[in-house]
PDB file of C-alpha atoms in Angstrom:
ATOM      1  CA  UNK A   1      19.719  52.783 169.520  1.00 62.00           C
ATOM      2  CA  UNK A   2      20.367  56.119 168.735  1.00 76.00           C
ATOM      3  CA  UNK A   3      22.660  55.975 166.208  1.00 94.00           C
ATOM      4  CA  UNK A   4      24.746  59.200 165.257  1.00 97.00           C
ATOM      5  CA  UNK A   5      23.337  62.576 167.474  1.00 96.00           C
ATOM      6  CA  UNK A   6      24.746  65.861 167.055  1.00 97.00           C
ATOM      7  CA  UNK A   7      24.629  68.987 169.511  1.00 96.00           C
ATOM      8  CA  UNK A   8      23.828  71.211 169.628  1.00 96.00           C
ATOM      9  CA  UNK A   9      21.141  71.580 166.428  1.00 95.00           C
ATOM     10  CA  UNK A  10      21.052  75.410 165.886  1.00 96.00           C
ATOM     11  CA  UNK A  11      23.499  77.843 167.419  1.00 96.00           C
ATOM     12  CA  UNK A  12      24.423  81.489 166.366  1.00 97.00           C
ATOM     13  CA  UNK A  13      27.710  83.060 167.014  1.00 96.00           C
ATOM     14  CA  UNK A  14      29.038  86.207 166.672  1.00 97.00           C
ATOM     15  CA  UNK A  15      32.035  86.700 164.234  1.00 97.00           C
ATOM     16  CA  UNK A  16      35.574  85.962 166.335  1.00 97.00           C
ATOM     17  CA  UNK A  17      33.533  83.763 168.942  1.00 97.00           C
ATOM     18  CA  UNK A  18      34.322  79.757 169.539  1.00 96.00           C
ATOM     19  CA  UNK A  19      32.420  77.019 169.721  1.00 95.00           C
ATOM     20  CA  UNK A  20      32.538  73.372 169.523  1.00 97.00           C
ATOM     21  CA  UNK A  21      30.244  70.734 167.594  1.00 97.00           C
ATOM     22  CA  UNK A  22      29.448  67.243 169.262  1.00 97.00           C
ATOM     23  CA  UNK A  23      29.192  64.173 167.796  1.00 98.00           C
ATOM     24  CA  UNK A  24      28.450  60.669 169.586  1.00 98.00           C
ATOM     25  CA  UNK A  25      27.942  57.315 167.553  1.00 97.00           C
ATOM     26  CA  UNK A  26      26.598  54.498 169.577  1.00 96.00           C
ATOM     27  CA  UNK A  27      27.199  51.876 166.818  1.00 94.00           C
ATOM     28  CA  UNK A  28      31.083  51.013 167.204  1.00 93.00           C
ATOM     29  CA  UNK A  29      31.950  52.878 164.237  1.00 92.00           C
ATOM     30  CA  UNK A  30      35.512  53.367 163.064  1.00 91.00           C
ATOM     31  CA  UNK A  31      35.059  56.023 160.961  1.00 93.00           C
ATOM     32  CA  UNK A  32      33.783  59.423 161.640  1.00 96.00           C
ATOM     33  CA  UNK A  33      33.363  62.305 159.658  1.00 97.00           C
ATOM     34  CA  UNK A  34      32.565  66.391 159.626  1.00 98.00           C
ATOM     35  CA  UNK A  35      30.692  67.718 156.518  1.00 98.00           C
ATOM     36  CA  UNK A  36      29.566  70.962 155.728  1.00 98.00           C
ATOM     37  CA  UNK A  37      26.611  71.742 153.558  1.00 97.00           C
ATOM     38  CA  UNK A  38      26.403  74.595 151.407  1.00 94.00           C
ATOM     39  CA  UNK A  39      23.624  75.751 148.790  1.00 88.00           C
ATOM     40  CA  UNK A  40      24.715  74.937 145.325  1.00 85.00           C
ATOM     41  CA  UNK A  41      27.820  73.398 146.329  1.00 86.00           C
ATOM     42  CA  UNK A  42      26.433  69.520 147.841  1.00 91.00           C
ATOM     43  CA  UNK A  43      28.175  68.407 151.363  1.00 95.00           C
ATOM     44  CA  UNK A  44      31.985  68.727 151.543  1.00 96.00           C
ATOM     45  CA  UNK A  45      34.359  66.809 153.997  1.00 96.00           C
ATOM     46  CA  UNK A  46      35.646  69.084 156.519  1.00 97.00           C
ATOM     47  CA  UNK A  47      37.802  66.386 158.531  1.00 97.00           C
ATOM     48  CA  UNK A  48      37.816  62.678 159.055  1.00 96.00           C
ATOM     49  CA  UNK A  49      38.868  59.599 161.509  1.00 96.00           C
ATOM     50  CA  UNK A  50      39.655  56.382 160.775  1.00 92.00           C
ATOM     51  CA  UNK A  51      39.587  55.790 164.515  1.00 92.00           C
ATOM     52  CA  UNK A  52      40.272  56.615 167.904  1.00 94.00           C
ATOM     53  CA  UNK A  53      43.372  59.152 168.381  1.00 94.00           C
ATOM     54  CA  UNK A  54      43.283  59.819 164.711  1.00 95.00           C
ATOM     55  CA  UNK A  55      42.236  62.696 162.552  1.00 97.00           C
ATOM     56  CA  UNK A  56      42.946  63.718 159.084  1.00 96.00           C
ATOM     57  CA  UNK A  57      42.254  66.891 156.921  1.00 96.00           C
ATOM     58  CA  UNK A  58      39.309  66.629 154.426  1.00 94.00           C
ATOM     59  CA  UNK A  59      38.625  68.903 151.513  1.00 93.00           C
ATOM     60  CA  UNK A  60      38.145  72.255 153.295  1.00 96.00           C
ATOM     61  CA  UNK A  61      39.725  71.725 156.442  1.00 97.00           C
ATOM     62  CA  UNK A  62      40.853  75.401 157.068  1.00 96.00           C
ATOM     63  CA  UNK A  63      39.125  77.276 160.331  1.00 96.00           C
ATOM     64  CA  UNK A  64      38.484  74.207 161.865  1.00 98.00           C
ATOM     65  CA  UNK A  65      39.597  71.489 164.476  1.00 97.00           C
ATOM     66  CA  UNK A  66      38.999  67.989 165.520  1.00 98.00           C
ATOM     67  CA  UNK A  67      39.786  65.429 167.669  1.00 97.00           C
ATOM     68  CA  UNK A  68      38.720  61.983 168.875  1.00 97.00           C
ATOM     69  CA  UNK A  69      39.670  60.795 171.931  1.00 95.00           C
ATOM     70  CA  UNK A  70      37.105  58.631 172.335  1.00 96.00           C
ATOM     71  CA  UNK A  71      35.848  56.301 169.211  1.00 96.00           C
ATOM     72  CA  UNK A  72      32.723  57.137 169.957  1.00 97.00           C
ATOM     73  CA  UNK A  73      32.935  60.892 169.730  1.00 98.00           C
ATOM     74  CA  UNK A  74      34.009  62.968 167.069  1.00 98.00           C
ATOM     75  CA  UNK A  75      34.029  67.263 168.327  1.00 98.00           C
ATOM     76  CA  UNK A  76      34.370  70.046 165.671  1.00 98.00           C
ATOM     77  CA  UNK A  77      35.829  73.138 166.744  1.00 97.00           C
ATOM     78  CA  UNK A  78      35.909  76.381 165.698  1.00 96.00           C
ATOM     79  CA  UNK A  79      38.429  78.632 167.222  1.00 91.00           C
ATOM     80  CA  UNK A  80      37.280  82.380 165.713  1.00 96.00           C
ATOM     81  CA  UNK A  81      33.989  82.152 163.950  1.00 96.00           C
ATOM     82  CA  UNK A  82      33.396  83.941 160.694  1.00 97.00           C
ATOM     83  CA  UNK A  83      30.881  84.643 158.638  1.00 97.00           C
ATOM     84  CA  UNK A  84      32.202  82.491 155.935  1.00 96.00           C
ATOM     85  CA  UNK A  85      31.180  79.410 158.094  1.00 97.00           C
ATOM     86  CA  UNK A  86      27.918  79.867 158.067  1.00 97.00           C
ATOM     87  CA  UNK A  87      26.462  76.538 156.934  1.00 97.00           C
ATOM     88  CA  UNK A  88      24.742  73.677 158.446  1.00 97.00           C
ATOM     89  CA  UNK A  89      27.508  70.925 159.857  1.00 98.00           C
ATOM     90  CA  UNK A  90      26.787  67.180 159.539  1.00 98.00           C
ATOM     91  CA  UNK A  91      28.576  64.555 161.323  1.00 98.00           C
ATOM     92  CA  UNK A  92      28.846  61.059 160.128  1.00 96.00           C
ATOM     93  CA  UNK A  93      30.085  57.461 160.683  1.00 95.00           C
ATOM     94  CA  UNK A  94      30.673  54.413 158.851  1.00 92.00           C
ATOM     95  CA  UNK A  95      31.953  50.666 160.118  1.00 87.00           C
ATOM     96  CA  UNK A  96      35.028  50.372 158.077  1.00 74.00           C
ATOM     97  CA  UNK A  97      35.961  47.171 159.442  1.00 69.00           C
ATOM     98  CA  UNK A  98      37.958  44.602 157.120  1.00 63.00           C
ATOM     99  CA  UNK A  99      35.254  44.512 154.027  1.00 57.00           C
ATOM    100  CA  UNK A 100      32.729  46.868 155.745  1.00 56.00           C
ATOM    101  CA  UNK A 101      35.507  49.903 154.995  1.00 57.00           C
ATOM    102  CA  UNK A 102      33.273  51.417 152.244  1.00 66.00           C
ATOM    103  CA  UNK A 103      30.163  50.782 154.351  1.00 79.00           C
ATOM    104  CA  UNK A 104      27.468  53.146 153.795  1.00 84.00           C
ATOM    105  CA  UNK A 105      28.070  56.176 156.243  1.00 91.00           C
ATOM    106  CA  UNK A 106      25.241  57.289 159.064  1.00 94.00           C
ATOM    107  CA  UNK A 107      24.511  60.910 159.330  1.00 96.00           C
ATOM    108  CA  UNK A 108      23.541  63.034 162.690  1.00 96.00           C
ATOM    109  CA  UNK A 109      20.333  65.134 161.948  1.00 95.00           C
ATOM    110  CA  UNK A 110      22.845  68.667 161.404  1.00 96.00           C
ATOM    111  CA  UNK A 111      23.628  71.254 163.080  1.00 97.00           C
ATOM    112  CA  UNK A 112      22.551  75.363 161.541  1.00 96.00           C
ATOM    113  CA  UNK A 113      25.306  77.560 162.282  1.00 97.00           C
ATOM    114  CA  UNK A 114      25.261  81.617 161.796  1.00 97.00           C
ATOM    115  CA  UNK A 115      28.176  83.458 162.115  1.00 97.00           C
ATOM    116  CA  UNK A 116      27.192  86.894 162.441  1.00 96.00           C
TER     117      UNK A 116
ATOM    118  CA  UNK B   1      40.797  64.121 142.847  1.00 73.00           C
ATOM    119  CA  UNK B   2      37.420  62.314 141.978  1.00 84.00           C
ATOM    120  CA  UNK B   3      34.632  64.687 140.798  1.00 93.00           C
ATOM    121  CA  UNK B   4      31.112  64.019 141.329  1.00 96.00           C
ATOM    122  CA  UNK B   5      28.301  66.566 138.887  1.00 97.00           C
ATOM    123  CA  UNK B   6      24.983  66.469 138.733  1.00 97.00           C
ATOM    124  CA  UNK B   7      24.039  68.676 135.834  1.00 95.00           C
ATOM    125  CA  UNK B   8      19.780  68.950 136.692  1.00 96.00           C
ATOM    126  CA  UNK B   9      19.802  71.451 139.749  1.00 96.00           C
ATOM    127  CA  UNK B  10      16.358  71.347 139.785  1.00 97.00           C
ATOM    128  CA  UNK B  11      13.714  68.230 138.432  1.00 98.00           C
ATOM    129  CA  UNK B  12       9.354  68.055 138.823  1.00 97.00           C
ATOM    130  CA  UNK B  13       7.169  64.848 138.286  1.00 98.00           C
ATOM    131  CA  UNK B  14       4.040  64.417 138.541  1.00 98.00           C
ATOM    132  CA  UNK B  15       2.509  62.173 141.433  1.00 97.00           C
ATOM    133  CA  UNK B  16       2.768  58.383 140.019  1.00 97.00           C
ATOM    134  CA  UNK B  17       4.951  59.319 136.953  1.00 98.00           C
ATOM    135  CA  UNK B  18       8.550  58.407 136.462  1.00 98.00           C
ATOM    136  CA  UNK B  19      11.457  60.446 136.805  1.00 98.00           C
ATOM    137  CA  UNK B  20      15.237  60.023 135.767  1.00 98.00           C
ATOM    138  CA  UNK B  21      18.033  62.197 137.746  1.00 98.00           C
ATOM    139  CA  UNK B  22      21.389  62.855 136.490  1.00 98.00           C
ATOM    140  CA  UNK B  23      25.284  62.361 137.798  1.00 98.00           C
ATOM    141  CA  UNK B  24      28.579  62.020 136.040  1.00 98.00           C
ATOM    142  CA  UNK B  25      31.235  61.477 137.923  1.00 97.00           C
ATOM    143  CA  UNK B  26      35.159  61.311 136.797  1.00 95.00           C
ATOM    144  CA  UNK B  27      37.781  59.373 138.714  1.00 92.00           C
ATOM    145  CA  UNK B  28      40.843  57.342 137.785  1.00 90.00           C
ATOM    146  CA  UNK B  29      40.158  54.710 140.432  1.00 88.00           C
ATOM    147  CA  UNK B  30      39.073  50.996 139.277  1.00 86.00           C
ATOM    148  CA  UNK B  31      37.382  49.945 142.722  1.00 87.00           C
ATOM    149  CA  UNK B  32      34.740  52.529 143.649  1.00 91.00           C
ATOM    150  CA  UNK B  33      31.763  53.123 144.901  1.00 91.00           C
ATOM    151  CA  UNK B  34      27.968  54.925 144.014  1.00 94.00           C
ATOM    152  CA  UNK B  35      25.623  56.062 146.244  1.00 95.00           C
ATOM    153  CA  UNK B  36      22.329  57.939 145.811  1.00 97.00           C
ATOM    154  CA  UNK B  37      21.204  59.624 149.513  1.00 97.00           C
ATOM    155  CA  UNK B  38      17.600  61.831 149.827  1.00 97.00           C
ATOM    156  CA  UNK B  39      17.432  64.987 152.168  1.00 97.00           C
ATOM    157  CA  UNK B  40      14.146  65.900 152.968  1.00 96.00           C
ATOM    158  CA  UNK B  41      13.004  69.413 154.709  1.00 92.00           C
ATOM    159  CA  UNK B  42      13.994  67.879 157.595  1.00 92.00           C
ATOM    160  CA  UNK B  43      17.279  68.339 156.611  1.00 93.00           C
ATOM    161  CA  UNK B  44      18.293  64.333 157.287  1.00 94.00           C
ATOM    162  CA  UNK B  45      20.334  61.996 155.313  1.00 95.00           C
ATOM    163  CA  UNK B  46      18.902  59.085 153.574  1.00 95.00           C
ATOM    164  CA  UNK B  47      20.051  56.251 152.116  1.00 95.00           C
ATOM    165  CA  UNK B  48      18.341  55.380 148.511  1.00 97.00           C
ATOM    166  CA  UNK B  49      20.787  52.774 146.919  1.00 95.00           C
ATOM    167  CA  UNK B  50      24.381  52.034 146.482  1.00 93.00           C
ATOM    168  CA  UNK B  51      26.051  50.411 143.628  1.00 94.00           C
ATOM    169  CA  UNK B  52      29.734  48.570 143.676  1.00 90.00           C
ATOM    170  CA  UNK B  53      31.704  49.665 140.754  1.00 90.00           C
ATOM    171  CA  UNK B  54      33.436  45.673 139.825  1.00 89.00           C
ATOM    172  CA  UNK B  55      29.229  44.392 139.363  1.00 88.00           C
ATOM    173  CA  UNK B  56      27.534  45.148 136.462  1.00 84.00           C
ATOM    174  CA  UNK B  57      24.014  44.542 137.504  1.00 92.00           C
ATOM    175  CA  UNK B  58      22.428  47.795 138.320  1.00 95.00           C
ATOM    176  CA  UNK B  59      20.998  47.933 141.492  1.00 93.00           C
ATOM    177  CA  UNK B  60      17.608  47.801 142.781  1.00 94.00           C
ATOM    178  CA  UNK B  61      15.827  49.135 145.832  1.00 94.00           C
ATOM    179  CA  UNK B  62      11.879  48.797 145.621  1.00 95.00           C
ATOM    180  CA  UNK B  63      10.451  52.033 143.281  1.00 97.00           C
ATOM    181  CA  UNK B  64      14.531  53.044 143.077  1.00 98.00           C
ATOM    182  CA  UNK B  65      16.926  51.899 140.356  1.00 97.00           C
ATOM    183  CA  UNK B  66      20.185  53.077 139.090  1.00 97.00           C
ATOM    184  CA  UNK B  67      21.598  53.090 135.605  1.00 97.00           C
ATOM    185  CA  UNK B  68      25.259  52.724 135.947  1.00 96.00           C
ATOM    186  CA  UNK B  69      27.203  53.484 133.016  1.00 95.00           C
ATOM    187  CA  UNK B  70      31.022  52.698 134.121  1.00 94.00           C
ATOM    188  CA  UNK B  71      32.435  53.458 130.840  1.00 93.00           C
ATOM    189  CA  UNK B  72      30.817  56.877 130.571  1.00 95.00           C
ATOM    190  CA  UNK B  73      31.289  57.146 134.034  1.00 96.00           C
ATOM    191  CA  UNK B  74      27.643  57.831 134.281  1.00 97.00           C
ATOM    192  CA  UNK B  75      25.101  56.698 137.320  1.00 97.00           C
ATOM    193  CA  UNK B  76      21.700  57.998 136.948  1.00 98.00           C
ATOM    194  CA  UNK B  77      18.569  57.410 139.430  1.00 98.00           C
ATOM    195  CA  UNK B  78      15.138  56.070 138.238  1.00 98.00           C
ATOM    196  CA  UNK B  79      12.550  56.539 140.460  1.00 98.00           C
ATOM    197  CA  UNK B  80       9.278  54.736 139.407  1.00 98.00           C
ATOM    198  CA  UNK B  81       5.805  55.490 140.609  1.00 97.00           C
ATOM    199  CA  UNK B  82       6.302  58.914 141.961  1.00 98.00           C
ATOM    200  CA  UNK B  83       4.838  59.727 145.265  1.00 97.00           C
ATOM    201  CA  UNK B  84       4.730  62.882 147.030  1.00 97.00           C
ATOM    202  CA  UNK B  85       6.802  61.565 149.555  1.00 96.00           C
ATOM    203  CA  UNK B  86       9.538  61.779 147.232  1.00 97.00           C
ATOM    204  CA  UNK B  87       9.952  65.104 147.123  1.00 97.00           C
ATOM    205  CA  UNK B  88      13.269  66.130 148.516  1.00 97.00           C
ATOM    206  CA  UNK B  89      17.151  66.705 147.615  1.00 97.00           C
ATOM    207  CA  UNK B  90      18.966  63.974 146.217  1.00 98.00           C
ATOM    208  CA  UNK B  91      22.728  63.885 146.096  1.00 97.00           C
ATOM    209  CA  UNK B  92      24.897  61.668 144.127  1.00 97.00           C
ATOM    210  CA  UNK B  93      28.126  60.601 145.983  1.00 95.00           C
ATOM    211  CA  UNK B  94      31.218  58.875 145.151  1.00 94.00           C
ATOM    212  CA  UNK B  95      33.225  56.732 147.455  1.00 91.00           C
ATOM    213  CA  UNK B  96      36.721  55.414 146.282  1.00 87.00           C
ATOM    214  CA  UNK B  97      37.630  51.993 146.979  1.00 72.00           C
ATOM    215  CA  UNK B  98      40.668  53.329 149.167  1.00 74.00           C
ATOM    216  CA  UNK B  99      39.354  56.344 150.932  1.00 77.00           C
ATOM    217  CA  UNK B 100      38.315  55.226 153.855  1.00 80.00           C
ATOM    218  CA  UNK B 101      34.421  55.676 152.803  1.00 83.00           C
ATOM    219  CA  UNK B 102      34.890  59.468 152.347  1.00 89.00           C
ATOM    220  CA  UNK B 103      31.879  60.807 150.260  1.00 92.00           C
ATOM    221  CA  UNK B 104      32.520  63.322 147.359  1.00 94.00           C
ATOM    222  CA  UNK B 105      29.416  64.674 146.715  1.00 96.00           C
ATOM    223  CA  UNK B 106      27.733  66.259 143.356  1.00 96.00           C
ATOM    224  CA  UNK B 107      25.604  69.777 144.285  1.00 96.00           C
ATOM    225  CA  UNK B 108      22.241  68.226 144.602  1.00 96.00           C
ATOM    226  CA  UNK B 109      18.971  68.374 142.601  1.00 97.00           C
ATOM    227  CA  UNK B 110      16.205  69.184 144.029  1.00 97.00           C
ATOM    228  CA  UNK B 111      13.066  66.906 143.403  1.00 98.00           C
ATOM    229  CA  UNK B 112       9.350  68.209 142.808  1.00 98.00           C
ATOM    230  CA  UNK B 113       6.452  65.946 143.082  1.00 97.00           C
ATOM    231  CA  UNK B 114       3.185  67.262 141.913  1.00 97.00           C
ATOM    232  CA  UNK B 115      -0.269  65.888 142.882  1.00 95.00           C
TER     233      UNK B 115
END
């Protein structure tokens, strides 16, 4: 049981370049979500889905896509890299199933991104 | 929109002591929810303890506890019996009761443990 696996887990891009972050959850999860971690500034929600064919915009949502076309996989684009999204990029998932909705979320091991 | 602040960017113990870390959070919300997760070097997300906002008996996990403050909006970690395994990031995160478990997190303090 793997649980939630990112790829890739270190990548460097060159400023204007694209790229796209995978996430696969083997646990039936509902919920999936893209985080970015910053120093000084904790993890902040990038994007979320409450479920297959669903996305919504989190708290710093701009430079960024998603989609989910499969519930079990949650990809994070970036369409023109900059240097400004440099930062290491979690992906997470959580039941959120009837009273399970504020289950505690599962995080993929990261992913270290330089924009260069 | 719910803010989560942990005021002690950086905190040291020494090996077997006990140590108390900080958060505040501010929210208008009545049903919510507290979590406290550790990030070690290796950079992964862990799990320490979780506390429902409507029960009023702190919670427990092992060498972990939490004391949860809802009227001053206050939810500090206790961690007793310091070990060096300890050492890591800790984040404090907030989880309203409708947000479809979306995490607001507070900036992180970083934990020492000293032998």
């Amino acid at each position: 049981n793997a649980g939630v696996t990112q790829t890739p887990k270190f990548r460097v891009l060159k400023t204007g370049q694209s790229m796209t972050l995978l996430c696969a959850q083997d646990m039936n999860h509902e919920y999936m979500y893209w985080y970015r971690q910053d120093p000084g500034m904790g993890l902040r929600l990038i994007h979320y889905s409450v479920g297959e064919g669903t996305t919504a915009k989190g708290e710093v949502p701009d430079g960024y896509n998603v989609s989910r076309l499969k519930k079990q996989n949650f990809l994070l684009g970036l369409e023109s890299a900059a240097p400004s999204q440099t930062s290491v990029y979690f992906c997470a998932s959580s039941d959120g199933r009837g009273r399970r909705r504020n289950s505690p979320l599962h995080f993929g091991n990261g992913t270290r991104l330089t924009v260069t | 929109a719910q803010t989560v602040t942990q005021s002690q960017p950086e905190m040291s113990v020494q090996e077997a002591e006990t140590v108390t870390l900080s958060c505040t959070y501010d929210t208008s919300e009545s049903d919510y929810y507290l979590f406290w997760y550790k990030q070690p070097p290796s950079r992964q997300m862990i799990l320490v303890i979780r506390q429902e906002a409507y029960k009023q008996q702190n919670a427990t996990e092992n060498r972990f506890s939490v004391n949860f403050q809802k009227a001053a909006k206050s939810f500090s970690l206790k961690i007793s019996d310091s070990q060096l395994g300890d050492a890591a990031m800790y984040f404090c995160a907030y989880s309203g009761g409708t947000s479809y478990g979306k995490l607001t997190f507070g900036q992180g303090t970083i934990l020492t443990v000293h032998p």
